[in-house]
mmCIF file of C-alpha atoms and ligand atoms in Angstrom:
data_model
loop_
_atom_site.group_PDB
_atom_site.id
_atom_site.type_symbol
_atom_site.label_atom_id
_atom_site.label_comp_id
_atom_site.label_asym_id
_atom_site.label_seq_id
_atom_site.Cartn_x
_atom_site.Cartn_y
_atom_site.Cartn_z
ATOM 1 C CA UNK U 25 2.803 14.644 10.408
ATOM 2 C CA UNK U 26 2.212 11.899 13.167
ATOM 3 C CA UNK U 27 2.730 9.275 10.497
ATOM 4 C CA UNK U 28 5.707 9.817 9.160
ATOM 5 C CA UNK U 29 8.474 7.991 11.358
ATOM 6 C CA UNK U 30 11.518 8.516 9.209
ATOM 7 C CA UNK U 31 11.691 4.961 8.015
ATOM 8 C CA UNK U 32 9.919 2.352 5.596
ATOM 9 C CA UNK U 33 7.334 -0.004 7.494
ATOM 10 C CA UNK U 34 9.307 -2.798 9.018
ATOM 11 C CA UNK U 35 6.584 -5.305 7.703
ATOM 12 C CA UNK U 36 7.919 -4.198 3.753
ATOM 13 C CA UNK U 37 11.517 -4.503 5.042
ATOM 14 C CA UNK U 38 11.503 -8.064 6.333
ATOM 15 C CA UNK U 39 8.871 -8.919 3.573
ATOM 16 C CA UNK U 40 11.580 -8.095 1.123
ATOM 17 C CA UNK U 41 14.625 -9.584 2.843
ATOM 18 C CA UNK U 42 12.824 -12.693 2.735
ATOM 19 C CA UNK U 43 11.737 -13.277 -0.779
ATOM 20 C CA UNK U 44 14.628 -12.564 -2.859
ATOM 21 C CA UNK U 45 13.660 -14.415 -5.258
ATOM 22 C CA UNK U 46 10.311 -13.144 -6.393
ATOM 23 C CA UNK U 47 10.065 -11.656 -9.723
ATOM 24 C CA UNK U 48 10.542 -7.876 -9.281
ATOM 25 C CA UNK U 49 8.682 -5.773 -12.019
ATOM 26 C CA UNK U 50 6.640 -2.645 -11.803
ATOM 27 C CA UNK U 51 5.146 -1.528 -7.976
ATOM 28 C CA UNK U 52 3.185 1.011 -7.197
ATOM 29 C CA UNK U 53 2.870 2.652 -3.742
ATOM 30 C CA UNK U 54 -0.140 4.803 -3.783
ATOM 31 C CA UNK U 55 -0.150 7.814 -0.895
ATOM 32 C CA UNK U 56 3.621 7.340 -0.954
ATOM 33 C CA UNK U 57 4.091 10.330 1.367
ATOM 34 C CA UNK U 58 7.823 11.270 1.434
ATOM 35 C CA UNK U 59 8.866 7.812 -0.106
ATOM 36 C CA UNK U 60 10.375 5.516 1.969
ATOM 37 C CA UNK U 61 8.753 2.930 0.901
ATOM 38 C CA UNK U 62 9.260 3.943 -2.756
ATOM 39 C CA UNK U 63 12.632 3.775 -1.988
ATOM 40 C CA UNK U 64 12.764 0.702 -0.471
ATOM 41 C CA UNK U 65 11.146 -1.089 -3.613
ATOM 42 C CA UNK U 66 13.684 0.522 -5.945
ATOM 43 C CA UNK U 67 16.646 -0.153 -3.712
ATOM 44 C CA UNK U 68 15.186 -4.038 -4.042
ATOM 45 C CA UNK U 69 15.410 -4.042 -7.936
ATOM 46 C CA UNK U 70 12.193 -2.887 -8.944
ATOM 47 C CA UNK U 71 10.861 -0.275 -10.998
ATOM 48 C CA UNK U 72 9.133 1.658 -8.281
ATOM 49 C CA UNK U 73 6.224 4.505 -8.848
ATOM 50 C CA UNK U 74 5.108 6.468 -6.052
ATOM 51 C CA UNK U 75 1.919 8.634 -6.387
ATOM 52 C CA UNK U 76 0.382 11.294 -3.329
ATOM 53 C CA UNK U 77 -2.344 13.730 -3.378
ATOM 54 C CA UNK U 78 0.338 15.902 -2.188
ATOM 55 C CA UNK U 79 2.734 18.051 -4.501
ATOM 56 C CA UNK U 80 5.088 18.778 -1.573
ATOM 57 C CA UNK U 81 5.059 14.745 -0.589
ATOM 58 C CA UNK U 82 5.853 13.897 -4.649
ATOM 59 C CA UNK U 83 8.772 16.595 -4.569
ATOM 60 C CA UNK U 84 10.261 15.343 -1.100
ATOM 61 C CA UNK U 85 9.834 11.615 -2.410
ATOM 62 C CA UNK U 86 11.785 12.713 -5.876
ATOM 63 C CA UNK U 87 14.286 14.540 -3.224
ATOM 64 C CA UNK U 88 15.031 11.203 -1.048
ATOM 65 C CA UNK U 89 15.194 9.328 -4.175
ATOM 66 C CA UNK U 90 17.987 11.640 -5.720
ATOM 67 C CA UNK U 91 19.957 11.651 -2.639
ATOM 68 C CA UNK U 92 20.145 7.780 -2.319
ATOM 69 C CA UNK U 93 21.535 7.666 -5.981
ATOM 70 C CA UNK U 94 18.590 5.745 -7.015
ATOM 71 C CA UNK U 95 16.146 5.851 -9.550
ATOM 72 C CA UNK U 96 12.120 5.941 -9.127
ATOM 73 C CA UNK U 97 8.933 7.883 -10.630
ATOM 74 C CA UNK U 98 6.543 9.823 -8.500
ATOM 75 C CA UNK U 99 2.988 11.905 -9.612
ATOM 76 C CA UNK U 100 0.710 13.919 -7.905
ATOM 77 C CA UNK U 101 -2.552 12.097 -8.395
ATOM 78 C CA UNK U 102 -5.285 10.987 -6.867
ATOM 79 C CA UNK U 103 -5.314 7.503 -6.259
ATOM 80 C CA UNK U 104 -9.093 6.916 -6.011
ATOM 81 C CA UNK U 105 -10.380 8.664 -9.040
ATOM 82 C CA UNK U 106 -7.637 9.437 -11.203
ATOM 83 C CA UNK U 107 -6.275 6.206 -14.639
ATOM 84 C CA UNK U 108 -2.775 5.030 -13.595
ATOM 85 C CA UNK U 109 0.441 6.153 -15.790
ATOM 86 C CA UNK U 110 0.205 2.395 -16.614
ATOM 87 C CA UNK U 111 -1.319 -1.076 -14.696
ATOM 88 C CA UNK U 112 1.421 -2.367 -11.996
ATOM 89 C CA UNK U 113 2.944 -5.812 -11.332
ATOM 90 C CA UNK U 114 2.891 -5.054 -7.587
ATOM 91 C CA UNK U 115 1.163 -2.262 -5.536
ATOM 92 C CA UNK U 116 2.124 -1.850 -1.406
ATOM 93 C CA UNK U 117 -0.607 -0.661 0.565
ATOM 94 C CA UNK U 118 0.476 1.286 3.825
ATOM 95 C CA UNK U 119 -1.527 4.120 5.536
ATOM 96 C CA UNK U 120 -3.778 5.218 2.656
ATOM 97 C CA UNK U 121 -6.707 2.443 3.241
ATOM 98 C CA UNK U 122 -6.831 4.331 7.229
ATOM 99 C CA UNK U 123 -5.976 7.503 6.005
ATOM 100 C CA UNK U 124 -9.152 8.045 3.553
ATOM 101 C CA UNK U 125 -13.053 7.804 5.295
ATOM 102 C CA UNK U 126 -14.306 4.459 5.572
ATOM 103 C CA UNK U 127 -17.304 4.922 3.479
ATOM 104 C CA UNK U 128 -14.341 5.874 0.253
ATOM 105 C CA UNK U 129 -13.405 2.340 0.347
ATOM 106 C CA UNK U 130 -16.136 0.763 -0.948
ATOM 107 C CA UNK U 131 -16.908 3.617 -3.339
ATOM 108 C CA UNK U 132 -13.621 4.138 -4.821
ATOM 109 C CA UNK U 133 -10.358 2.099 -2.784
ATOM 110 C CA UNK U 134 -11.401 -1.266 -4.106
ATOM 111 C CA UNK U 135 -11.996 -0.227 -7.666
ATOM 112 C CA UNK U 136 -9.180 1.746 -7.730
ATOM 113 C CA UNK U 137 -6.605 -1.702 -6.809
ATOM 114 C CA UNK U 138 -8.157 -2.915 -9.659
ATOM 115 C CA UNK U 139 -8.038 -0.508 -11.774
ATOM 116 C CA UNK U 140 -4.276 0.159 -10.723
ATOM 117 C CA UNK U 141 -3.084 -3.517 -10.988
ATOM 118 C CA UNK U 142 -2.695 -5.951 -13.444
ATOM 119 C CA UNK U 143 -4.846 -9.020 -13.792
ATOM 120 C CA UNK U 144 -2.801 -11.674 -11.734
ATOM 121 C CA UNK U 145 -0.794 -8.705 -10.072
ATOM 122 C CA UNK U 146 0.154 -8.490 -6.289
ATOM 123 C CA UNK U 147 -1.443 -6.237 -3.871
ATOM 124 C CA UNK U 148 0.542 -6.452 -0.653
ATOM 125 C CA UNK U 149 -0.931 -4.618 2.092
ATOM 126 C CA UNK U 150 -0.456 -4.039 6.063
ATOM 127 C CA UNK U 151 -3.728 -2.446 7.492
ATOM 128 C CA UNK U 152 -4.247 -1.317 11.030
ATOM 129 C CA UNK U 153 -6.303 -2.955 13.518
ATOM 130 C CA UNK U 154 -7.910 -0.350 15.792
ATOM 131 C CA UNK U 155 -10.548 1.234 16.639
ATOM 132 C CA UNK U 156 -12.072 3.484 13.970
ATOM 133 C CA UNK U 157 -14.052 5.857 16.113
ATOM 134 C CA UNK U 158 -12.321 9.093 15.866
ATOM 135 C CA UNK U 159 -9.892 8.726 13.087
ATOM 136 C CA UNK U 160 -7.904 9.280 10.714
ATOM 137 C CA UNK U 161 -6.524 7.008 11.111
ATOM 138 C CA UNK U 162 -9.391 4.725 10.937
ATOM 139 C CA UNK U 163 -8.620 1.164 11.798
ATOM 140 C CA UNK U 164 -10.386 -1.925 9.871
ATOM 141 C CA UNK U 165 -11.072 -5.456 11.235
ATOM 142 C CA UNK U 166 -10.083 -9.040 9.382
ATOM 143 C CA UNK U 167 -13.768 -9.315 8.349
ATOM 144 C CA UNK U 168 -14.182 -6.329 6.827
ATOM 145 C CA UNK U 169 -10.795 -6.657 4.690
ATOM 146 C CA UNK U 170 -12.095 -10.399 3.983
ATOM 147 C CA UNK U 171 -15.974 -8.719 2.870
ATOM 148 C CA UNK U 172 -13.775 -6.082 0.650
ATOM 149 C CA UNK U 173 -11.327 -7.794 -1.068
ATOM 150 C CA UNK U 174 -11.895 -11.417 -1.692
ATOM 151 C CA UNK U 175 -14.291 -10.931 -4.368
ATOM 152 C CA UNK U 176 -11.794 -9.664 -6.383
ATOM 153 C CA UNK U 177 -8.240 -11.101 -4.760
ATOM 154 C CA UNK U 178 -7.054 -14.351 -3.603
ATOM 155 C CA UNK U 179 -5.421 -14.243 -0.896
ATOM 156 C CA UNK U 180 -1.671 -15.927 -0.502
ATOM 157 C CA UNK U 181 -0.760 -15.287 2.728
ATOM 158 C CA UNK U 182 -1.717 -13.466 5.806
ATOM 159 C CA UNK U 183 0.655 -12.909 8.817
ATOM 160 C CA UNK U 184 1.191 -9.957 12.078
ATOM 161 C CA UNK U 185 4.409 -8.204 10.769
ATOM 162 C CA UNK U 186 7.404 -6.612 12.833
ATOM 163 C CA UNK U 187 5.471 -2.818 13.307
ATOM 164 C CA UNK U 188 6.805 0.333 14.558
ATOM 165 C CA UNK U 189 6.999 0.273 18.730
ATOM 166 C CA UNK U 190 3.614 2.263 19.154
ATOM 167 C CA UNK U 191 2.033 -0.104 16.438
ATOM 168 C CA UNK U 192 3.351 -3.144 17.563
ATOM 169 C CA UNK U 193 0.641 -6.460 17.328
ATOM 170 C CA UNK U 194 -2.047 -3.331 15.991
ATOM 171 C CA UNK U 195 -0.768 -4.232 11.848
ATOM 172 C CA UNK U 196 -2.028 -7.213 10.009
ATOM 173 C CA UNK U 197 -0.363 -8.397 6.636
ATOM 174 C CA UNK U 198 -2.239 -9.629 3.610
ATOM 175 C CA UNK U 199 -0.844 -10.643 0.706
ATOM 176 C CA UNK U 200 -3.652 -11.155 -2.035
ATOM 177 C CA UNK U 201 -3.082 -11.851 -5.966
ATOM 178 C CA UNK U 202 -5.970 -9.943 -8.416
ATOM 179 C CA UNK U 203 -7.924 -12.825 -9.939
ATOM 180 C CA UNK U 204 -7.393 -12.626 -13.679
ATOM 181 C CA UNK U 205 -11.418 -12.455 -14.425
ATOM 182 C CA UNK U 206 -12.019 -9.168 -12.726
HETATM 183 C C1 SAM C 302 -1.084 8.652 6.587
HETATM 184 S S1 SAM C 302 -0.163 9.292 5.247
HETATM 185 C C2 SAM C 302 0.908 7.900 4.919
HETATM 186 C C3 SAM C 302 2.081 8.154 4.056
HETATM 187 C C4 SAM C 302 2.988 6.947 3.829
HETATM 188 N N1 SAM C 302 2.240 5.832 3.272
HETATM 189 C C5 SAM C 302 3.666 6.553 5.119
HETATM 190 O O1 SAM C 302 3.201 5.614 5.776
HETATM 191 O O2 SAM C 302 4.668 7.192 5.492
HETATM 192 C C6 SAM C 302 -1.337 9.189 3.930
HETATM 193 C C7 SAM C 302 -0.839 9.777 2.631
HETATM 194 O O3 SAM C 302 -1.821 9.524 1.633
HETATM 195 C C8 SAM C 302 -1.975 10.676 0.829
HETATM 196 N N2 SAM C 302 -3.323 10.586 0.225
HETATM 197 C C9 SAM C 302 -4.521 10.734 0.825
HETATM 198 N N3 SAM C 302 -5.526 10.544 -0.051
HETATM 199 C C10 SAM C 302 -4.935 10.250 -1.244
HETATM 200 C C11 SAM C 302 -5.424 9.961 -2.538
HETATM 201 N N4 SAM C 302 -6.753 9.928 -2.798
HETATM 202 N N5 SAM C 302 -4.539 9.713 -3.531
HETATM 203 C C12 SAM C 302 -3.198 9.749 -3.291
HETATM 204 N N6 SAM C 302 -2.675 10.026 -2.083
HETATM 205 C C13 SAM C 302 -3.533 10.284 -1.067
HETATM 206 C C14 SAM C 302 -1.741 11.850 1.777
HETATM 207 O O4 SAM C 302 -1.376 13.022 1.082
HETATM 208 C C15 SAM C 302 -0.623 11.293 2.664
HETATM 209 O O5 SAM C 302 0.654 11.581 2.142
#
């Protein structure tokens, strides 16, 4: 799995040593492969819920999770069609908006934030900005995240995070609130 590099994205880490303040709460982290990023959320006090397509990503996530002594819920589901287990505070997007085929995230990605997310809740996000030719992964571009979410999210900050070396300037980090009317 060329994705998986052993270690949370460094954009969540420095995100979350730098706002120690925020309210914690629920978070999901939908296509959670083998949960770092779960982890990292429940390490930082909240109640973290990882969800994957993948039965043998859920059970490695649950596995990681028992052997840091910490405590987190995982389900096999998929993201795009499936109700979630319950709406989230937070939900941390990371690989799954580039992993799925563009044309799913107008169908079913954007409606599926919404539908995962509480009115008011936070959808932090790092997309990648490449190409998307030959994917997965299939890159997106500032426009087309502005065309797909603003409608329903405002946005609260943007920035280009601390990546991975072979990502490095390629990651762009939104941070939008769900607009209670939607
Ligand atoms: C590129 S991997 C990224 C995993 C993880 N976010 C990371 O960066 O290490 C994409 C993950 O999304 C999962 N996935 C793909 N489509 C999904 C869907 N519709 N619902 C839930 N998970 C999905 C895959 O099984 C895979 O684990």
């Amino acid at each position: 799995m060329p994705w998986e590099k052993g270690a949370p994205s460094p954009g969540l880490v420095d995100f979350l040593a730098t706002h120690l303040s925020l309210p914690r709460g629920t978070v999901c982290v939908p296509g959670c492969g083998t949960g770092h990023e779960v982890l990292e959320f429940a390490r930082a006090g909240f109640a973290a819920y990882g969800c994957d397509l993948a039965p043998s990503a859920v059970r490695l996530g649950r596995e990681r999770i028992a052997a840091a002594g910490l405590v987190a819920e995982f389900g096999a589901k998929d993201f795009l069609r499936d109700p979630p287990p319950q709406p989230f505070d937070w939900l941390w997007e990371h690989t799954l908006f580039c992993a799925i085929q563009p044309v799913e995230r107008d169908l079913y990605y954007v409606s599926a934030v919404c539908r995962w997310l509480k009115p008011g809740g936070n959808y932090l996000a790092v997309y990648y900005l490449i190409p998307d030719d030959d994917g997965p992964p299939f890159g997106t571009t500032r426009e087309e995240l502005w065309r797909l979410f603003s409608p329903h999210f405002q946005l609260l900050d943007e920035w280009v995070p601390r990546s991975y070396p072979n990502r490095q300037g390629l990651e762009l980090m939104l941070w939008w609130q769900r607009k209670l009317e939607v």
